[in-house]
PDB file of C-alpha atoms in Angstrom:
ATOM      1  CA  UNK C  19       0.040  -0.276  -0.026  1.00  0.00           C
ATOM      2  CA  UNK C  20       1.367   3.280  -1.061  1.00  0.00           C
ATOM      3  CA  UNK C  21       1.459   6.008   1.669  1.00  0.00           C
ATOM      4  CA  UNK C  22      -0.627   9.227   0.770  1.00  0.00           C
ATOM      5  CA  UNK C  23       1.736  11.946   0.024  1.00  0.00           C
ATOM      6  CA  UNK C  24       1.622  14.833   2.521  1.00  0.00           C
ATOM      7  CA  UNK C  25       1.156  18.079   0.664  1.00  0.00           C
ATOM      8  CA  UNK C  26       2.189  21.284   2.845  1.00  0.00           C
ATOM      9  CA  UNK C  27       1.069  24.404   1.657  1.00  0.00           C
ATOM     10  CA  UNK C  28       3.094  27.644   2.333  1.00  0.00           C
ATOM     11  CA  UNK C  29       1.583  30.789   2.454  1.00  0.00           C
ATOM     12  CA  UNK C  30       3.511  33.681   1.313  1.00  0.00           C
ATOM     13  CA  UNK C  31       4.416  36.411   3.792  1.00  0.00           C
ATOM     14  CA  UNK C  32       2.454  39.304   1.956  1.00  0.00           C
ATOM     15  CA  UNK C  33      -0.841  36.944   1.963  1.00  0.00           C
ATOM     16  CA  UNK C  34      -0.351  37.060   5.926  1.00  0.00           C
ATOM     17  CA  UNK C  35      -2.329  39.334   7.982  1.00  0.00           C
ATOM     18  CA  UNK C  36      -0.306  41.765  10.143  1.00  0.00           C
ATOM     19  CA  UNK C  37      -0.783  39.898  13.457  1.00  0.00           C
ATOM     20  CA  UNK C  38       0.630  36.705  12.090  1.00  0.00           C
ATOM     21  CA  UNK C  39       3.792  37.986  10.592  1.00  0.00           C
ATOM     22  CA  UNK C  40       6.985  38.374  12.509  1.00  0.00           C
ATOM     23  CA  UNK C  41       7.916  41.752  14.386  1.00  0.00           C
ATOM     24  CA  UNK C  42      10.745  42.160  11.388  1.00  0.00           C
ATOM     25  CA  UNK C  43       7.969  41.834   8.581  1.00  0.00           C
ATOM     26  CA  UNK C  44       5.616  44.384  10.612  1.00  0.00           C
ATOM     27  CA  UNK C  45       8.177  47.036  10.936  1.00  0.00           C
ATOM     28  CA  UNK C  46       8.539  46.649   7.391  1.00  0.00           C
ATOM     29  CA  UNK C  47       5.052  46.978   6.107  1.00  0.00           C
ATOM     30  CA  UNK C  48       4.999  49.686   9.150  1.00  0.00           C
ATOM     31  CA  UNK C  49       7.746  51.836   7.252  1.00  0.00           C
ATOM     32  CA  UNK C  50       6.161  51.080   4.068  1.00  0.00           C
ATOM     33  CA  UNK C  51       3.140  52.293   4.553  1.00  0.00           C
ATOM     34  CA  UNK C  52       4.037  55.601   6.338  1.00  0.00           C
ATOM     35  CA  UNK C  53       6.782  56.436   3.415  1.00  0.00           C
ATOM     36  CA  UNK C  54       4.311  55.527   0.529  1.00  0.00           C
ATOM     37  CA  UNK C  55       0.818  56.553   1.813  1.00  0.00           C
ATOM     38  CA  UNK C  56      -0.072  52.937   1.214  1.00  0.00           C
ATOM     39  CA  UNK C  57      -3.732  53.337   1.630  1.00  0.00           C
ATOM     40  CA  UNK C  58      -5.608  54.667  -1.223  1.00  0.00           C
ATOM     41  CA  UNK C  59      -8.787  55.809   0.668  1.00  0.00           C
ATOM     42  CA  UNK C  60      -9.907  57.903  -2.484  1.00  0.00           C
ATOM     43  CA  UNK C  61     -10.448  54.722  -4.393  1.00  0.00           C
ATOM     44  CA  UNK C  62     -10.678  51.845  -2.018  1.00  0.00           C
ATOM     45  CA  UNK C  63     -10.623  52.070   2.020  1.00  0.00           C
ATOM     46  CA  UNK C  64     -11.281  48.434   2.642  1.00  0.00           C
ATOM     47  CA  UNK C  65      -7.522  47.176   3.625  1.00  0.00           C
ATOM     48  CA  UNK C  66      -7.422  50.520   5.706  1.00  0.00           C
ATOM     49  CA  UNK C  67     -10.187  49.277   7.782  1.00  0.00           C
ATOM     50  CA  UNK C  68      -8.904  46.208   8.288  1.00  0.00           C
ATOM     51  CA  UNK C  69      -5.750  47.340   9.180  1.00  0.00           C
ATOM     52  CA  UNK C  70      -7.017  49.587  11.773  1.00  0.00           C
ATOM     53  CA  UNK C  71      -9.220  47.133  13.345  1.00  0.00           C
ATOM     54  CA  UNK C  72      -6.599  44.627  13.689  1.00  0.00           C
ATOM     55  CA  UNK C  73      -4.016  47.249  15.123  1.00  0.00           C
ATOM     56  CA  UNK C  74      -6.282  47.960  17.615  1.00  0.00           C
ATOM     57  CA  UNK C  75      -7.676  45.066  18.889  1.00  0.00           C
ATOM     58  CA  UNK C  76      -4.349  43.294  18.939  1.00  0.00           C
ATOM     59  CA  UNK C  77      -2.753  46.221  20.230  1.00  0.00           C
ATOM     60  CA  UNK C  78       0.116  46.199  17.317  1.00  0.00           C
ATOM     61  CA  UNK C  79       0.355  49.774  17.603  1.00  0.00           C
ATOM     62  CA  UNK C  80       2.075  49.252  20.951  1.00  0.00           C
ATOM     63  CA  UNK C  81       5.199  48.238  19.208  1.00  0.00           C
ATOM     64  CA  UNK C  82       5.895  51.671  17.799  1.00  0.00           C
ATOM     65  CA  UNK C  83       3.622  54.272  20.053  1.00  0.00           C
ATOM     66  CA  UNK C  84       2.845  54.341  23.358  1.00  0.00           C
ATOM     67  CA  UNK C  85      -1.027  55.126  22.847  1.00  0.00           C
ATOM     68  CA  UNK C  86      -3.958  54.483  20.256  1.00  0.00           C
ATOM     69  CA  UNK C  87      -3.956  58.434  20.068  1.00  0.00           C
ATOM     70  CA  UNK C  88      -0.216  58.801  19.186  1.00  0.00           C
ATOM     71  CA  UNK C  89      -0.703  56.218  16.576  1.00  0.00           C
ATOM     72  CA  UNK C  90      -3.744  57.961  15.079  1.00  0.00           C
ATOM     73  CA  UNK C  91      -2.230  61.526  15.086  1.00  0.00           C
ATOM     74  CA  UNK C  92       1.402  60.345  13.799  1.00  0.00           C
ATOM     75  CA  UNK C  93       1.101  57.262  11.729  1.00  0.00           C
ATOM     76  CA  UNK C  94      -2.709  58.037  10.401  1.00  0.00           C
ATOM     77  CA  UNK C  95      -2.832  61.716  10.772  1.00  0.00           C
ATOM     78  CA  UNK C  96      -6.533  61.766  11.067  1.00  0.00           C
ATOM     79  CA  UNK C  97      -8.804  62.178  13.949  1.00  0.00           C
ATOM     80  CA  UNK C  98     -10.092  59.310  15.521  1.00  0.00           C
ATOM     81  CA  UNK C  99     -13.729  59.803  14.945  1.00  0.00           C
ATOM     82  CA  UNK C 100     -12.842  60.175  11.115  1.00  0.00           C
ATOM     83  CA  UNK C 101     -11.167  56.707  11.500  1.00  0.00           C
ATOM     84  CA  UNK C 102     -14.021  55.071  13.194  1.00  0.00           C
ATOM     85  CA  UNK C 103     -16.352  56.425  10.611  1.00  0.00           C
ATOM     86  CA  UNK C 104     -14.379  54.788   8.089  1.00  0.00           C
ATOM     87  CA  UNK C 105     -14.559  51.247   9.661  1.00  0.00           C
ATOM     88  CA  UNK C 106     -18.020  51.594  10.179  1.00  0.00           C
ATOM     89  CA  UNK C 107     -18.931  52.758   6.934  1.00  0.00           C
ATOM     90  CA  UNK C 108     -17.075  49.738   5.461  1.00  0.00           C
ATOM     91  CA  UNK C 109     -18.760  47.271   7.573  1.00  0.00           C
ATOM     92  CA  UNK C 110     -21.992  48.670   6.467  1.00  0.00           C
ATOM     93  CA  UNK C 111     -21.375  48.476   2.893  1.00  0.00           C
ATOM     94  CA  UNK C 112     -20.805  45.486   0.365  1.00  0.00           C
ATOM     95  CA  UNK C 113     -17.085  44.505   0.676  1.00  0.00           C
ATOM     96  CA  UNK C 114     -16.913  42.608  -2.378  1.00  0.00           C
ATOM     97  CA  UNK C 115     -16.156  45.596  -4.146  1.00  0.00           C
ATOM     98  CA  UNK C 116     -14.056  48.437  -3.553  1.00  0.00           C
ATOM     99  CA  UNK C 117     -15.264  51.244  -1.335  1.00  0.00           C
ATOM    100  CA  UNK C 118     -14.380  54.880  -1.505  1.00  0.00           C
ATOM    101  CA  UNK C 119     -13.566  56.689   2.054  1.00  0.00           C
ATOM    102  CA  UNK C 120     -16.413  59.089   1.157  1.00  0.00           C
ATOM    103  CA  UNK C 121     -18.607  56.234   0.400  1.00  0.00           C
ATOM    104  CA  UNK C 122     -18.018  54.903   3.799  1.00  0.00           C
ATOM    105  CA  UNK C 123     -18.416  58.193   5.452  1.00  0.00           C
ATOM    106  CA  UNK C 124     -21.929  58.704   3.734  1.00  0.00           C
ATOM    107  CA  UNK C 125     -23.022  55.357   4.794  1.00  0.00           C
ATOM    108  CA  UNK C 126     -22.551  56.313   8.142  1.00  0.00           C
ATOM    109  CA  UNK C 127     -24.591  59.810   7.578  1.00  0.00           C
ATOM    110  CA  UNK C 128     -27.285  57.789   6.102  1.00  0.00           C
ATOM    111  CA  UNK C 129     -27.435  55.598   8.858  1.00  0.00           C
ATOM    112  CA  UNK C 130     -27.905  58.207  11.228  1.00  0.00           C
ATOM    113  CA  UNK C 131     -30.611  60.174   9.172  1.00  0.00           C
ATOM    114  CA  UNK C 132     -32.494  56.857   9.424  1.00  0.00           C
ATOM    115  CA  UNK C 133     -32.031  56.259  13.108  1.00  0.00           C
ATOM    116  CA  UNK C 134     -31.946  59.512  14.826  1.00  0.00           C
ATOM    117  CA  UNK C 135     -32.244  59.908  18.568  1.00  0.00           C
ATOM    118  CA  UNK C 136     -35.660  59.948  19.799  1.00  0.00           C
ATOM    119  CA  UNK C 137     -36.694  63.164  22.050  1.00  0.00           C
ATOM    120  CA  UNK C 138     -35.709  61.586  25.415  1.00  0.00           C
ATOM    121  CA  UNK C 139     -32.135  61.250  24.151  1.00  0.00           C
ATOM    122  CA  UNK C 140     -31.523  57.915  22.544  1.00  0.00           C
ATOM    123  CA  UNK C 141     -32.235  54.090  22.968  1.00  0.00           C
ATOM    124  CA  UNK C 142     -30.687  52.125  25.068  1.00  0.00           C
ATOM    125  CA  UNK C 143     -27.816  50.909  22.996  1.00  0.00           C
ATOM    126  CA  UNK C 144     -26.195  54.276  23.108  1.00  0.00           C
ATOM    127  CA  UNK C 145     -26.224  54.702  26.860  1.00  0.00           C
ATOM    128  CA  UNK C 146     -24.832  53.242  30.114  1.00  0.00           C
ATOM    129  CA  UNK C 147     -27.305  51.803  32.477  1.00  0.00           C
ATOM    130  CA  UNK C 148     -27.189  51.981  36.109  1.00  0.00           C
ATOM    131  CA  UNK C 149     -29.636  49.885  37.866  1.00  0.00           C
ATOM    132  CA  UNK C 150     -30.795  51.141  41.165  1.00  0.00           C
ATOM    133  CA  UNK C 151     -33.417  49.903  43.515  1.00  0.00           C
ATOM    134  CA  UNK C 152     -36.366  47.874  41.742  1.00  0.00           C
ATOM    135  CA  UNK C 153     -37.169  48.819  37.943  1.00  0.00           C
ATOM    136  CA  UNK C 154     -35.537  52.542  38.794  1.00  0.00           C
ATOM    137  CA  UNK C 155     -33.138  52.787  35.819  1.00  0.00           C
ATOM    138  CA  UNK C 156     -30.860  55.936  35.213  1.00  0.00           C
ATOM    139  CA  UNK C 157     -29.664  56.079  31.886  1.00  0.00           C
ATOM    140  CA  UNK C 158     -26.567  58.534  31.404  1.00  0.00           C
ATOM    141  CA  UNK C 159     -25.775  59.516  27.609  1.00  0.00           C
ATOM    142  CA  UNK C 160     -22.397  58.689  26.609  1.00  0.00           C
ATOM    143  CA  UNK C 161     -22.100  62.576  25.346  1.00  0.00           C
ATOM    144  CA  UNK C 162     -18.726  61.702  23.331  1.00  0.00           C
ATOM    145  CA  UNK C 163     -19.582  58.300  21.805  1.00  0.00           C
ATOM    146  CA  UNK C 164     -19.248  58.593  17.764  1.00  0.00           C
ATOM    147  CA  UNK C 165     -22.575  57.019  17.035  1.00  0.00           C
ATOM    148  CA  UNK C 166     -24.335  58.897  19.780  1.00  0.00           C
ATOM    149  CA  UNK C 167     -23.033  62.318  18.368  1.00  0.00           C
ATOM    150  CA  UNK C 168     -24.107  61.542  14.643  1.00  0.00           C
ATOM    151  CA  UNK C 169     -27.510  60.397  15.835  1.00  0.00           C
ATOM    152  CA  UNK C 170     -27.683  63.773  18.142  1.00  0.00           C
ATOM    153  CA  UNK C 171     -26.644  65.949  15.113  1.00  0.00           C
ATOM    154  CA  UNK C 172     -29.219  63.926  12.932  1.00  0.00           C
ATOM    155  CA  UNK C 173     -31.980  64.805  15.494  1.00  0.00           C
ATOM    156  CA  UNK C 174     -31.321  68.285  16.387  1.00  0.00           C
ATOM    157  CA  UNK C 175     -29.483  69.646  13.383  1.00  0.00           C
ATOM    158  CA  UNK C 176     -30.187  67.458  10.385  1.00  0.00           C
ATOM    159  CA  UNK C 177     -29.017  70.155   7.975  1.00  0.00           C
ATOM    160  CA  UNK C 178     -25.335  69.812   9.398  1.00  0.00           C
ATOM    161  CA  UNK C 179     -24.833  66.220   8.614  1.00  0.00           C
ATOM    162  CA  UNK C 180     -24.385  66.646   4.653  1.00  0.00           C
ATOM    163  CA  UNK C 181     -21.610  69.353   5.736  1.00  0.00           C
ATOM    164  CA  UNK C 182     -19.438  66.533   7.057  1.00  0.00           C
ATOM    165  CA  UNK C 183     -16.641  64.979   5.004  1.00  0.00           C
ATOM    166  CA  UNK C 184     -13.556  65.799   3.254  1.00  0.00           C
ATOM    167  CA  UNK C 185     -13.521  69.167   1.726  1.00  0.00           C
ATOM    168  CA  UNK C 186     -16.612  70.122   3.262  1.00  0.00           C
ATOM    169  CA  UNK C 187     -17.476  72.722   6.144  1.00  0.00           C
ATOM    170  CA  UNK C 188     -16.319  70.163   9.215  1.00  0.00           C
ATOM    171  CA  UNK C 189     -13.961  67.550   8.513  1.00  0.00           C
ATOM    172  CA  UNK C 190     -15.380  65.043  11.555  1.00  0.00           C
ATOM    173  CA  UNK C 191     -18.534  64.417  13.360  1.00  0.00           C
ATOM    174  CA  UNK C 192     -16.722  65.614  16.561  1.00  0.00           C
ATOM    175  CA  UNK C 193     -15.966  69.164  14.782  1.00  0.00           C
ATOM    176  CA  UNK C 194     -19.438  69.828  13.706  1.00  0.00           C
ATOM    177  CA  UNK C 195     -20.789  68.643  17.118  1.00  0.00           C
ATOM    178  CA  UNK C 196     -18.548  71.471  18.672  1.00  0.00           C
ATOM    179  CA  UNK C 197     -19.744  74.157  16.040  1.00  0.00           C
ATOM    180  CA  UNK C 198     -23.197  73.397  16.927  1.00  0.00           C
ATOM    181  CA  UNK C 199     -22.665  73.261  20.562  1.00  0.00           C
ATOM    182  CA  UNK C 200     -23.324  69.798  21.365  1.00  0.00           C
ATOM    183  CA  UNK C 201     -19.635  69.263  22.399  1.00  0.00           C
ATOM    184  CA  UNK C 202     -17.959  71.765  24.407  1.00  0.00           C
ATOM    185  CA  UNK C 203     -14.194  72.152  22.961  1.00  0.00           C
ATOM    186  CA  UNK C 204     -11.325  71.408  25.735  1.00  0.00           C
ATOM    187  CA  UNK C 205      -8.992  74.295  26.192  1.00  0.00           C
ATOM    188  CA  UNK C 206      -5.446  73.096  26.283  1.00  0.00           C
ATOM    189  CA  UNK C 207      -2.709  75.212  27.498  1.00  0.00           C
ATOM    190  CA  UNK C 208       1.072  74.306  27.704  1.00  0.00           C
ATOM    191  CA  UNK C 209       3.079  76.050  30.294  1.00  0.00           C
ATOM    192  CA  UNK C 210       6.800  75.261  29.824  1.00  0.00           C
ATOM    193  CA  UNK C 211       8.698  74.913  33.189  1.00  0.00           C
ATOM    194  CA  UNK C 212      10.898  78.057  32.176  1.00  0.00           C
ATOM    195  CA  UNK C 213       7.813  80.385  32.079  1.00  0.00           C
ATOM    196  CA  UNK C 214       7.451  83.120  34.521  1.00  0.00           C
ATOM    197  CA  UNK C 215       4.263  83.435  36.692  1.00  0.00           C
ATOM    198  CA  UNK C 216       3.448  86.674  34.455  1.00  0.00           C
ATOM    199  CA  UNK C 217       3.993  84.981  31.349  1.00  0.00           C
ATOM    200  CA  UNK C 218       1.640  82.162  32.595  1.00  0.00           C
ATOM    201  CA  UNK C 219      -0.895  84.487  33.541  1.00  0.00           C
ATOM    202  CA  UNK C 220      -0.724  85.998  29.842  1.00  0.00           C
ATOM    203  CA  UNK C 221      -1.159  82.552  28.226  1.00  0.00           C
ATOM    204  CA  UNK C 222      -4.515  82.093  30.434  1.00  0.00           C
ATOM    205  CA  UNK C 223      -5.728  85.635  29.671  1.00  0.00           C
ATOM    206  CA  UNK C 224      -5.777  85.000  26.139  1.00  0.00           C
ATOM    207  CA  UNK C 225      -7.229  81.339  26.497  1.00  0.00           C
ATOM    208  CA  UNK C 226      -9.961  82.037  29.201  1.00  0.00           C
ATOM    209  CA  UNK C 227     -13.321  84.104  29.195  1.00  0.00           C
ATOM    210  CA  UNK C 228     -13.809  86.704  31.741  1.00  0.00           C
ATOM    211  CA  UNK C 229     -15.939  84.337  33.792  1.00  0.00           C
ATOM    212  CA  UNK C 230     -13.632  82.145  34.021  1.00  0.00           C
ATOM    213  CA  UNK C 231     -10.749  84.355  35.034  1.00  0.00           C
ATOM    214  CA  UNK C 232     -12.951  85.663  37.511  1.00  0.00           C
ATOM    215  CA  UNK C 233     -13.394  82.018  38.886  1.00  0.00           C
ATOM    216  CA  UNK C 234     -10.118  81.254  38.769  1.00  0.00           C
ATOM    217  CA  UNK C 235      -8.873  84.025  40.576  1.00  0.00           C
ATOM    218  CA  UNK C 236     -11.477  83.265  43.623  1.00  0.00           C
ATOM    219  CA  UNK C 237     -10.138  79.682  43.232  1.00  0.00           C
ATOM    220  CA  UNK C 238      -6.431  80.609  43.746  1.00  0.00           C
ATOM    221  CA  UNK C 239      -7.227  82.931  46.534  1.00  0.00           C
ATOM    222  CA  UNK C 240      -9.038  80.499  48.508  1.00  0.00           C
ATOM    223  CA  UNK C 241      -6.523  78.131  47.907  1.00  0.00           C
ATOM    224  CA  UNK C 242      -3.697  80.859  49.551  1.00  0.00           C
ATOM    225  CA  UNK C 243      -5.948  81.273  51.907  1.00  0.00           C
ATOM    226  CA  UNK C 244      -6.326  77.478  53.008  1.00  0.00           C
ATOM    227  CA  UNK C 245      -2.338  76.867  52.615  1.00  0.00           C
ATOM    228  CA  UNK C 246      -1.048  80.238  54.491  1.00  0.00           C
ATOM    229  CA  UNK C 247      -3.446  79.811  57.351  1.00  0.00           C
TER     230      UNK C 247
END
């Protein structure tokens, strides 16, 4: 009896996903993509969405960056909600054919238009539920959740949705949410250690409103009274 021949199938390194290759190959891909703008998002963003999902779920970005935010800012050079919208849009569309980035974004917007938040603030899939006594349930909105923001805009400012996207008035959902007052933009002020107190005061004066400056002054006075008593 002739023993059956065992056939070993060798997969090309290029055919393996990022989480299944040695670090040296992952590093090579990382450098190639960054140097040559690997993703042709205008024509097809499916590979980009797949890569983003893998690198986040498998935490591959930690080989090169301390945080996910650093990875997006330096390597992808796009805001997080834009990236998330691309991934969600790809998942909403037929992935057997090329998907343009703009088509992915528009798919997310179309979904938001068809499912705007209700007047009470939204369905329970977009909130955290804190169960107290009996059937008393407190719903806490996820105010910065990307899907929540999109659907909130769809409910309260539907005309703004068509102004979100590349080359439009707002490049991201968050930027639009800030513009219409749904999200308050965070103020970031950096103080180099060599700056004097007067220089720091000048920075604060330029960044803060009169009301904020008055409140800050009162808080500093109270802090000083507590620590000098």
